[in-house]
Coordinates of C-alpha atoms and ligand atoms in Angstrom, one line a residue:
M130 CA 107.0 100.9 81.9
G131 CA 107.1 97.2 82.9
N132 CA 104.4 94.6 82.9
I133 CA 101.3 95.2 85.0
G134 CA 102.3 94.1 88.5
S135 CA 105.9 95.3 88.2
E136 CA 107.4 98.0 90.5
S137 CA 107.2 100.6 87.8
N138 CA 103.6 99.6 86.8
P139 CA 101.8 98.2 89.8
L140 CA 98.5 96.4 89.5
R141 CA 95.9 99.0 90.5
V142 CA 93.0 97.5 92.5
A143 CA 89.9 99.2 93.9
I144 CA 88.3 97.5 96.9
I145 CA 84.7 98.6 97.6
G146 CA 83.9 97.9 101.2
S147 CA 86.2 97.9 104.2
G148 CA 84.9 95.0 106.3
P149 CA 86.8 91.8 106.9
A150 CA 86.5 90.6 103.3
G151 CA 88.0 93.9 102.1
F152 CA 90.9 93.7 104.5
Y153 CA 91.5 90.0 103.8
T154 CA 91.7 90.9 100.1
V155 CA 94.5 93.3 101.0
S156 CA 96.4 90.7 103.1
N157 CA 96.0 88.0 100.4
F158 CA 97.4 90.3 97.7
L159 CA 100.3 91.2 100.0
K160 CA 101.2 87.5 100.2
H161 CA 101.8 87.4 96.4
K162 CA 105.6 88.2 96.6
G163 CA 107.0 89.7 93.5
L164 CA 103.6 91.1 92.5
H165 CA 103.4 94.9 93.0
V166 CA 99.8 95.9 93.9
S167 CA 98.6 99.3 94.8
M168 CA 95.2 99.1 96.5
D169 CA 92.6 101.8 97.2
M170 CA 89.8 100.8 99.6
Y171 CA 86.6 102.7 99.5
D172 CA 83.9 102.8 102.1
R173 CA 80.7 104.9 102.3
L174 CA 81.3 105.3 106.0
P175 CA 84.2 107.4 107.4
T176 CA 85.1 104.4 109.7
P177 CA 86.5 101.1 108.4
F178 CA 85.9 97.4 109.5
G179 CA 82.2 96.9 108.4
L180 CA 80.4 94.4 110.7
V181 CA 83.4 94.1 113.0
R182 CA 82.5 97.7 114.1
A183 CA 78.8 97.7 113.4
G184 CA 77.7 94.1 113.7
V185 CA 79.9 92.1 116.2
A186 CA 78.3 92.5 119.6
P187 CA 79.7 95.2 121.8
D188 CA 80.2 92.7 124.6
H189 CA 82.4 90.5 122.3
Q190 CA 85.5 92.7 122.3
K191 CA 87.8 89.8 121.7
D192 CA 86.2 89.2 118.3
K193 CA 86.9 92.8 117.4
S194 CA 90.6 92.4 118.0
V195 CA 91.0 91.1 114.5
T196 CA 91.2 94.8 113.5
R197 CA 94.8 94.7 114.7
A198 CA 95.6 92.5 111.7
Y199 CA 93.7 94.9 109.4
D200 CA 95.7 97.8 110.8
K201 CA 98.9 95.9 109.9
S202 CA 97.7 95.6 106.3
A203 CA 96.8 99.3 106.2
R204 CA 100.3 100.2 107.2
N205 CA 101.5 98.9 103.8
P206 CA 102.6 102.0 101.8
N207 CA 100.7 100.7 98.7
F208 CA 97.4 100.8 100.6
R209 CA 95.0 103.8 100.9
F210 CA 91.7 104.2 102.5
F211 CA 89.0 106.5 101.0
G212 CA 86.3 106.6 103.7
N213 CA 83.1 108.6 103.4
V214 CA 83.1 107.9 99.7
K215 CA 80.2 106.0 98.3
Y216 CA 80.2 103.8 95.2
G217 CA 77.3 104.9 93.0
E218 CA 77.2 108.4 94.5
H219 CA 80.7 109.8 94.5
I220 CA 82.4 107.3 92.2
H221 CA 80.9 105.2 89.5
M222 CA 81.8 102.2 87.4
D223 CA 83.2 104.4 84.6
D224 CA 85.5 106.1 87.1
L225 CA 86.7 102.7 88.4
K226 CA 87.4 101.4 84.9
S227 CA 89.4 104.4 84.0
H228 CA 91.6 104.3 87.2
Y229 CA 92.0 100.6 88.0
H230 CA 92.9 97.3 86.4
Q231 CA 90.6 95.3 88.7
V232 CA 87.7 96.1 91.1
I233 CA 86.6 93.9 93.9
F234 CA 83.3 94.4 95.8
T235 CA 83.3 93.4 99.4
T236 CA 80.2 95.3 100.5
G237 CA 78.7 92.5 102.7
A238 CA 75.0 92.0 103.3
Q239 CA 73.4 95.2 104.6
V240 CA 69.7 94.4 105.0
D241 CA 67.6 91.7 106.6
R242 CA 65.2 89.1 105.2
N243 CA 61.5 89.4 105.8
L244 CA 59.2 86.9 107.3
G245 CA 56.4 87.6 104.8
I246 CA 53.6 87.3 107.3
P247 CA 50.7 89.6 108.1
G248 CA 51.4 92.3 110.6
E249 CA 55.1 92.5 109.9
D250 CA 54.8 96.3 109.3
L251 CA 53.1 97.0 112.6
G252 CA 54.8 99.4 115.0
G253 CA 57.1 97.5 117.3
S254 CA 58.1 95.0 114.6
H255 CA 61.7 95.5 113.6
S256 CA 64.6 93.7 111.9
A257 CA 67.3 92.5 114.3
T258 CA 69.9 93.9 111.9
D259 CA 68.5 97.5 112.5
F260 CA 68.6 96.9 116.2
V261 CA 72.2 95.6 116.0
A262 CA 73.3 98.5 113.9
W263 CA 71.6 100.9 116.3
Y264 CA 73.2 99.6 119.5
N265 CA 76.6 99.4 117.7
G266 CA 76.4 103.1 116.7
H267 CA 76.2 102.9 112.9
P268 CA 75.5 106.5 111.9
D269 CA 72.6 105.5 109.5
F270 CA 70.7 103.9 112.4
A271 CA 71.5 106.3 115.3
D272 CA 68.0 107.9 115.1
L273 CA 66.0 104.7 115.3
D274 CA 63.7 104.3 118.3
F275 CA 62.8 101.0 119.9
D276 CA 60.0 100.8 122.5
L277 CA 61.9 99.3 125.4
S278 CA 59.0 100.1 127.7
Q279 CA 57.5 96.8 126.6
E280 CA 57.8 93.9 129.0
S281 CA 57.7 91.1 126.5
V282 CA 59.8 90.7 123.3
A283 CA 59.9 88.0 120.7
I284 CA 63.0 87.3 118.5
V285 CA 62.3 85.1 115.5
G286 CA 65.2 82.9 114.4
I287 CA 67.8 80.9 116.3
G288 CA 71.1 82.1 114.7
N289 CA 73.9 84.0 116.4
V290 CA 72.3 87.3 115.6
A291 CA 69.2 86.3 117.5
I292 CA 71.4 85.2 120.4
D293 CA 73.2 88.6 120.3
V294 CA 69.9 90.5 120.5
A295 CA 68.6 88.3 123.3
R296 CA 71.8 88.7 125.3
I297 CA 71.8 92.5 124.9
L298 CA 68.2 92.6 126.0
G299 CA 69.0 90.3 128.9
K300 CA 72.0 92.0 130.2
T301 CA 72.0 94.5 133.1
V302 CA 73.1 98.1 132.6
S303 CA 76.3 97.4 134.5
E304 CA 77.1 94.5 132.2
L305 CA 76.4 96.7 129.2
A306 CA 78.3 99.7 130.6
E307 CA 81.6 97.7 130.2
T308 CA 81.1 97.6 126.4
D309 CA 81.5 100.0 123.5
M310 CA 77.8 100.0 122.9
A311 CA 76.6 103.4 121.4
D312 CA 75.8 105.9 124.2
H313 CA 72.2 106.4 122.8
A314 CA 71.6 102.6 123.1
L315 CA 73.1 102.4 126.6
E316 CA 70.8 105.3 127.7
A317 CA 67.7 103.6 126.2
L318 CA 68.6 100.2 127.7
R319 CA 69.1 101.8 131.1
D320 CA 65.4 102.5 131.2
S321 CA 64.4 99.1 129.6
K322 CA 61.3 97.5 131.1
V323 CA 61.9 94.2 129.1
K324 CA 61.4 91.2 131.4
N325 CA 60.5 88.3 129.1
V326 CA 62.5 87.6 125.9
Y327 CA 61.3 84.7 123.7
V328 CA 63.7 83.3 121.1
L329 CA 61.7 81.3 118.5
G330 CA 63.1 78.5 116.4
R331 CA 61.0 77.0 113.6
R332 CA 63.0 73.7 113.9
G333 CA 64.5 71.9 116.9
P334 CA 67.6 72.4 119.0
A335 CA 69.6 70.0 116.8
Q336 CA 69.0 72.3 113.8
A337 CA 69.8 75.6 115.6
A338 CA 72.1 78.0 113.7
F339 CA 73.6 79.3 116.9
T340 CA 77.1 78.0 117.9
P341 CA 78.1 76.5 121.3
P342 CA 80.0 79.4 122.8
E343 CA 77.0 81.7 122.1
I344 CA 74.3 79.4 123.5
K345 CA 76.6 78.7 126.6
E346 CA 76.8 82.5 127.3
M347 CA 73.0 82.7 127.5
G348 CA 73.2 80.6 130.7
E349 CA 75.7 83.0 132.3
L350 CA 73.8 86.3 132.4
E351 CA 73.9 88.2 135.7
D352 CA 70.2 88.9 136.1
A353 CA 68.4 86.8 133.5
D354 CA 67.4 83.1 133.8
V355 CA 67.4 81.0 130.7
V356 CA 64.3 78.9 130.3
V357 CA 63.7 75.8 128.1
S358 CA 60.8 73.4 128.7
S359 CA 61.6 69.7 128.8
E360 CA 59.3 69.2 125.8
D361 CA 61.2 71.7 123.8
A362 CA 64.6 70.2 124.7
M363 CA 63.6 66.7 123.6
L364 CA 64.8 65.6 120.2
D365 CA 62.4 64.0 117.7
P366 CA 63.7 60.5 116.6
A367 CA 64.9 61.8 113.2
S368 CA 67.0 64.6 114.8
A369 CA 68.4 62.2 117.4
A370 CA 69.4 59.7 114.7
E371 CA 70.9 62.5 112.6
M372 CA 72.9 63.8 115.6
E373 CA 74.1 60.3 116.5
A374 CA 75.4 59.8 112.9
S375 CA 76.8 63.3 112.5
S376 CA 80.4 64.2 113.1
D377 CA 79.4 67.9 113.8
R378 CA 80.4 68.4 117.4
N379 CA 78.6 71.8 117.4
V380 CA 75.2 70.1 117.1
T381 CA 75.9 67.8 120.1
K382 CA 77.2 70.7 122.2
N383 CA 74.2 72.9 121.3
V384 CA 71.8 70.2 122.2
A385 CA 73.6 69.5 125.5
F386 CA 73.4 73.2 126.5
V387 CA 69.7 73.3 125.6
Q388 CA 69.0 70.1 127.6
E389 CA 71.0 71.4 130.6
Y390 CA 68.9 74.6 130.5
S391 CA 65.7 72.5 130.5
E392 CA 66.8 71.0 133.8
R393 CA 67.4 74.4 135.5
S394 CA 64.8 76.1 137.8
L395 CA 64.1 79.8 137.9
T396 CA 66.5 81.5 140.3
G397 CA 64.5 84.7 140.8
K398 CA 66.5 86.8 138.4
S399 CA 64.5 89.8 137.2
R400 CA 64.4 88.7 133.5
T401 CA 63.9 85.4 131.6
V402 CA 65.1 84.4 128.1
T403 CA 62.9 81.6 127.0
F404 CA 63.9 79.4 124.0
R405 CA 61.0 77.9 122.1
F406 CA 61.6 75.3 119.4
L407 CA 59.3 74.0 116.6
V408 CA 57.2 77.1 116.3
S409 CA 56.7 79.3 113.2
P410 CA 55.2 82.8 113.4
T411 CA 52.2 83.1 111.2
E412 CA 51.0 86.6 112.1
L413 CA 51.8 89.6 114.2
V414 CA 48.7 90.8 115.9
G415 CA 48.2 94.6 116.5
D416 CA 45.9 97.0 118.3
D417 CA 43.9 99.9 116.9
S418 CA 46.9 102.2 117.1
G419 CA 48.8 99.9 114.8
K420 CA 51.2 98.5 117.4
V421 CA 52.1 94.9 117.8
T422 CA 50.5 93.2 120.8
A423 CA 51.1 89.5 120.2
I424 CA 52.8 87.0 117.9
R425 CA 50.7 84.1 116.6
L426 CA 52.6 80.8 116.2
A427 CA 51.9 77.6 114.4
K428 CA 53.4 74.6 116.3
N429 CA 55.5 72.4 114.1
E430 CA 56.7 68.8 114.0
A431 CA 60.0 67.8 112.5
Y432 CA 60.1 65.4 109.6
Q433 CA 62.9 64.1 107.4
D434 CA 62.7 65.3 103.8
E435 CA 63.6 63.1 100.8
D436 CA 67.0 64.8 100.6
G437 CA 67.6 63.7 104.2
S438 CA 67.3 67.2 105.8
I439 CA 65.2 67.7 108.9
R440 CA 62.4 70.2 108.1
A441 CA 59.4 71.5 110.0
R442 CA 55.7 71.3 109.2
A443 CA 52.7 72.7 111.0
T444 CA 50.7 70.3 113.2
G445 CA 47.6 72.5 113.1
E446 CA 48.0 73.5 116.7
V447 CA 48.4 77.3 117.2
E448 CA 49.2 79.6 120.1
E449 CA 49.7 83.3 120.8
I450 CA 52.3 85.0 122.9
P451 CA 51.6 88.5 124.1
V452 CA 54.6 90.7 123.1
G453 CA 55.0 94.4 122.4
L454 CA 58.2 94.2 120.4
V455 CA 59.3 91.7 117.8
F456 CA 62.7 91.3 116.1
R457 CA 63.0 89.2 113.0
S458 CA 66.4 87.6 112.9
V459 CA 66.2 85.3 109.9
G460 CA 69.3 86.3 108.1
Y461 CA 70.9 89.2 106.2
R462 CA 70.7 90.0 102.5
G463 CA 73.1 91.8 100.2
V464 CA 72.1 95.0 98.4
A465 CA 72.4 95.3 94.6
L466 CA 75.1 97.7 93.4
P467 CA 74.8 99.9 90.3
E468 CA 76.1 98.2 87.2
V469 CA 77.0 95.0 88.9
P470 CA 75.1 91.8 88.1
F471 CA 73.0 90.7 91.1
H472 CA 71.1 87.5 92.0
E473 CA 67.9 88.9 93.5
R474 CA 66.8 85.6 95.1
W475 CA 70.2 84.9 96.7
G476 CA 70.8 88.5 97.6
S477 CA 74.4 88.4 96.3
I478 CA 76.5 89.3 93.3
E479 CA 76.4 86.8 90.5
N480 CA 79.8 85.2 90.6
A481 CA 81.9 82.1 90.0
L482 CA 84.7 81.6 92.7
G483 CA 84.6 85.4 93.1
R484 CA 84.7 86.3 89.4
V485 CA 81.6 88.4 88.7
T486 CA 79.5 86.8 86.0
T487 CA 76.5 87.7 83.9
S488 CA 73.3 85.8 84.7
D489 CA 74.3 83.4 82.0
G490 CA 77.5 82.6 83.9
D491 CA 79.9 84.5 81.6
P492 CA 82.8 86.2 83.5
V493 CA 82.7 90.0 83.5
T494 CA 86.2 91.2 82.9
G495 CA 87.8 93.2 85.7
L496 CA 85.1 92.7 88.3
Y497 CA 85.3 90.5 91.4
A498 CA 83.5 89.9 94.8
A499 CA 84.4 88.5 98.2
G500 CA 82.7 88.0 101.5
W501 CA 79.0 88.0 102.2
I502 CA 78.2 89.8 98.9
K503 CA 79.8 86.9 97.1
R504 CA 78.7 83.8 99.1
G505 CA 75.8 85.0 101.2
P506 CA 75.6 85.8 104.9
T507 CA 77.2 82.7 106.4
G508 CA 80.3 81.8 108.5
V509 CA 82.4 83.6 111.0
I510 CA 84.8 86.5 110.5
G511 CA 87.7 84.2 109.6
T512 CA 85.6 82.5 106.9
N513 CA 86.2 85.7 104.8
K514 CA 89.9 85.0 104.8
T515 CA 89.7 81.9 102.6
C516 CA 86.8 83.4 100.7
A517 CA 89.0 86.5 99.8
Q518 CA 92.0 84.2 99.0
E519 CA 89.9 82.3 96.5
T520 CA 88.9 85.5 94.7
V521 CA 92.4 87.0 94.9
N522 CA 93.8 83.9 93.3
C523 CA 91.4 84.4 90.4
M524 CA 92.4 88.0 90.1
V525 CA 96.1 87.1 89.9
E526 CA 95.3 84.3 87.4
D527 CA 93.3 86.7 85.3
L528 CA 96.0 89.3 85.4
E529 CA 98.5 86.7 84.1
A530 CA 96.0 85.9 81.3
G531 CA 95.7 89.6 80.4
K532 CA 92.1 89.8 81.5
H533 CA 91.6 93.2 83.2
F534 CA 90.5 96.8 82.6
T535 CA 92.8 99.1 80.6
P536 CA 92.6 102.2 82.7
T537 CA 93.4 105.5 81.0
A538 CA 94.6 107.1 84.3
P539 CA 96.1 104.4 86.5
S540 CA 98.3 106.6 88.6
V541 CA 97.7 106.9 92.4
D542 CA 97.6 110.7 92.1
A543 CA 94.8 110.6 89.4
A544 CA 92.6 108.5 91.7
E545 CA 93.3 110.7 94.7
A546 CA 92.4 113.8 92.6
L547 CA 89.2 112.2 91.4
V548 CA 88.1 111.3 94.9
L549 CA 88.9 114.8 96.3
S550 CA 87.0 116.4 93.4
R551 CA 83.9 114.3 94.2
Q552 CA 84.1 114.1 98.0
P553 CA 86.3 116.8 99.6
D554 CA 85.4 115.2 103.0
R555 CA 87.1 112.0 102.2
I556 CA 88.6 110.2 105.2
S557 CA 92.1 108.8 105.0
Y558 CA 93.4 106.0 107.1
S559 CA 95.3 108.4 109.3
D560 CA 92.1 110.5 109.7
W561 CA 90.4 107.3 110.9
Q562 CA 93.3 106.7 113.3
A563 CA 92.7 110.1 114.8
I564 CA 89.0 109.3 115.2
D565 CA 90.0 105.9 116.7
A566 CA 92.4 107.5 119.1
E567 CA 89.8 109.9 120.4
E568 CA 87.2 107.1 120.8
L569 CA 89.7 105.1 122.8
R570 CA 90.6 108.1 124.9
L571 CA 87.0 108.8 125.7
G572 CA 86.5 105.1 126.5
G573 CA 89.5 105.1 128.8
E574 CA 87.9 108.0 130.8
Q575 CA 84.9 105.7 131.5
S576 CA 86.7 102.4 131.8
R577 CA 85.1 101.3 128.6
P578 CA 86.8 99.9 125.4
R579 CA 85.8 103.0 123.5
V580 CA 83.1 105.6 123.2
K581 CA 81.9 105.7 119.6
F582 CA 81.2 108.6 117.4
T583 CA 77.8 107.8 115.9
R584 CA 77.4 110.9 113.7
V585 CA 79.5 111.6 110.6
A586 CA 79.4 115.3 111.3
K587 CA 80.9 114.7 114.7
M588 CA 83.7 112.7 113.2
L589 CA 84.4 115.5 110.7
D590 CA 84.3 118.0 113.6
Q591 CA 86.9 115.9 115.4
L592 CA 89.2 116.2 112.4
G593 CA 88.7 120.0 112.4
R594 CA 86.6 119.8 109.2
G595 CA 83.2 120.7 110.7
Ligands
NAP921 P1 71.6 82.5 110.4 O1 72.8 81.9 111.1 O2 71.5 82.1 109.0 O3 70.3 82.1 111.2 C1 69.0 82.4 110.7 C2 68.0 81.8 111.5 O4 66.7 82.2 111.1 C3 68.0 80.2 111.5 O5 67.6 79.7 112.8 C4 66.8 80.0 110.5 O6 66.2 78.7 110.7 C5 65.9 81.1 110.9 N1 64.9 81.3 109.8 C6 65.1 81.6 108.5 N2 63.9 81.9 107.9 C7 63.0 81.8 108.9 C8 61.5 81.9 108.9 N3 60.9 82.3 107.7 N4 60.9 81.7 110.0 C9 61.5 81.4 111.1 N5 62.8 81.2 111.2 C10 63.6 81.4 110.1 O7 71.7 84.1 110.4 P2 72.2 85.1 111.4 O8 71.8 84.8 112.8 O9 71.7 86.4 110.9 O10 73.8 85.1 111.3 C11 74.4 85.4 110.1 C12 75.9 84.8 110.1 O11 76.6 85.6 111.1 C13 76.0 83.4 110.6 O12 77.0 82.7 110.0 C14 76.3 83.6 112.1 O13 77.0 82.5 112.7 C15 77.2 84.8 112.0 N6 77.3 85.5 113.3 C16 78.3 85.0 114.2 C17 78.3 85.6 115.4 C18 79.4 85.0 116.4 O14 80.2 84.3 116.0 N7 79.3 85.3 117.7 C19 77.5 86.6 115.8 C20 76.5 87.0 114.9 C21 76.4 86.5 113.7 P3 66.4 77.5 109.7 O15 67.7 76.9 110.1 O16 65.2 76.6 110.0 O17 66.4 78.0 108.3

């Protein structure tokens, strides 16, 4: 048997998580010519692609076309997909150590951050991430219920997820019916009574986390007017100076869109999406039945901190907006994995350049991370490409330095047998392709991109394994 990484003794890698960071791990390994790598990708869901399937907005199909590149990686004969197999339930760290030389976690950031204000647990208060997963047909969220009989909704945060949620709430049924939104969400949104959507930023438009194409789209909705007051669109002197000095064109573009919206008049569309800046929620107010009825806001002023950043502080002025539904959209958070060092405050795996470390910063042999679970929930899909490349380079460097696990059963057959013994309903890539083909076929019948299966049992039925 040759060295590890030779044709007769390939490097065996387990990839935990099948989102963009997982697939960019595969494509980056495939670029290392001369290195023979055999990769098994695990996902707790039967379907691959992580947030490309369950996070990217259903009306942003172009962004979802990256999966064609992932399909190409999956065609490599040294790649296998083990879907419906959960790390920590079906397979454990000891299993991975005895079957692989290296393990990389690409599990993303699955939960949301809290606001930490009174009333956050009232009925009608939700995380945007739950709503996004629900309308995108993630099986774990298919049974959630959102009270869309409410006329007024607040979304806290001004990142792209907040924009996605505002856009979905602002679109008409005919706009939504062209998407691959889950059928249950389409049905619920068909009866939506939502009229007023408030998107609330604690800082000003120059500090918004949304990006220009997304804020531009808000002004193009068929039946919703976008509203910004001239006071809200005006930049404070520090932000104006910062924007002037900055080379970040996104900030200038964002501010230009917001200012253009402030000059618009209402056109009589049946809904409004109102952007408010320099307001921080301090409490969700509820009624006797425990349901949210209003959001209490502290008005802020911008100031420049010693480190130069523009921050917000309360002016003492307060206001209340009556709303029956609140979505907090203040960022995602990673979830700790069994036997993997985790930084609680950051919500990500402890690592250096993708090498998992102890809390003291010492590398843990054989373990790696890429994507949001490595660097936190920032950047666009493509950011994960360079992120995975950095980690894969470390993995190759460590292999050359002899730093890896010494598996007792490194053969592909041994891993397959283990998985089947633990999860007979494991989904292969060709199983997924059969599910995919059926979703596309059903979509074709309705002139939609696809109709998603939103239940694992239905997916198994489709494969004749019900
Ligand atoms: P994000 O971009 O980090 O935005 C979070 C927002 O929440 C910011 O406006 C932040 O304001 C605000 N915030 C944080 N804590 C708050 C608090 N306590 N009170 C009030 N506001 C608070 O997060 P995201 O929207 O979840 O997006 C995650 C990543 O996915 C981003 O990189 C995003 O660009 C990406 N994404 C991209 C697309 C797309 O390309 N179309 C779509 C969806 C998501 P401060 O700035 O003041 O902290």
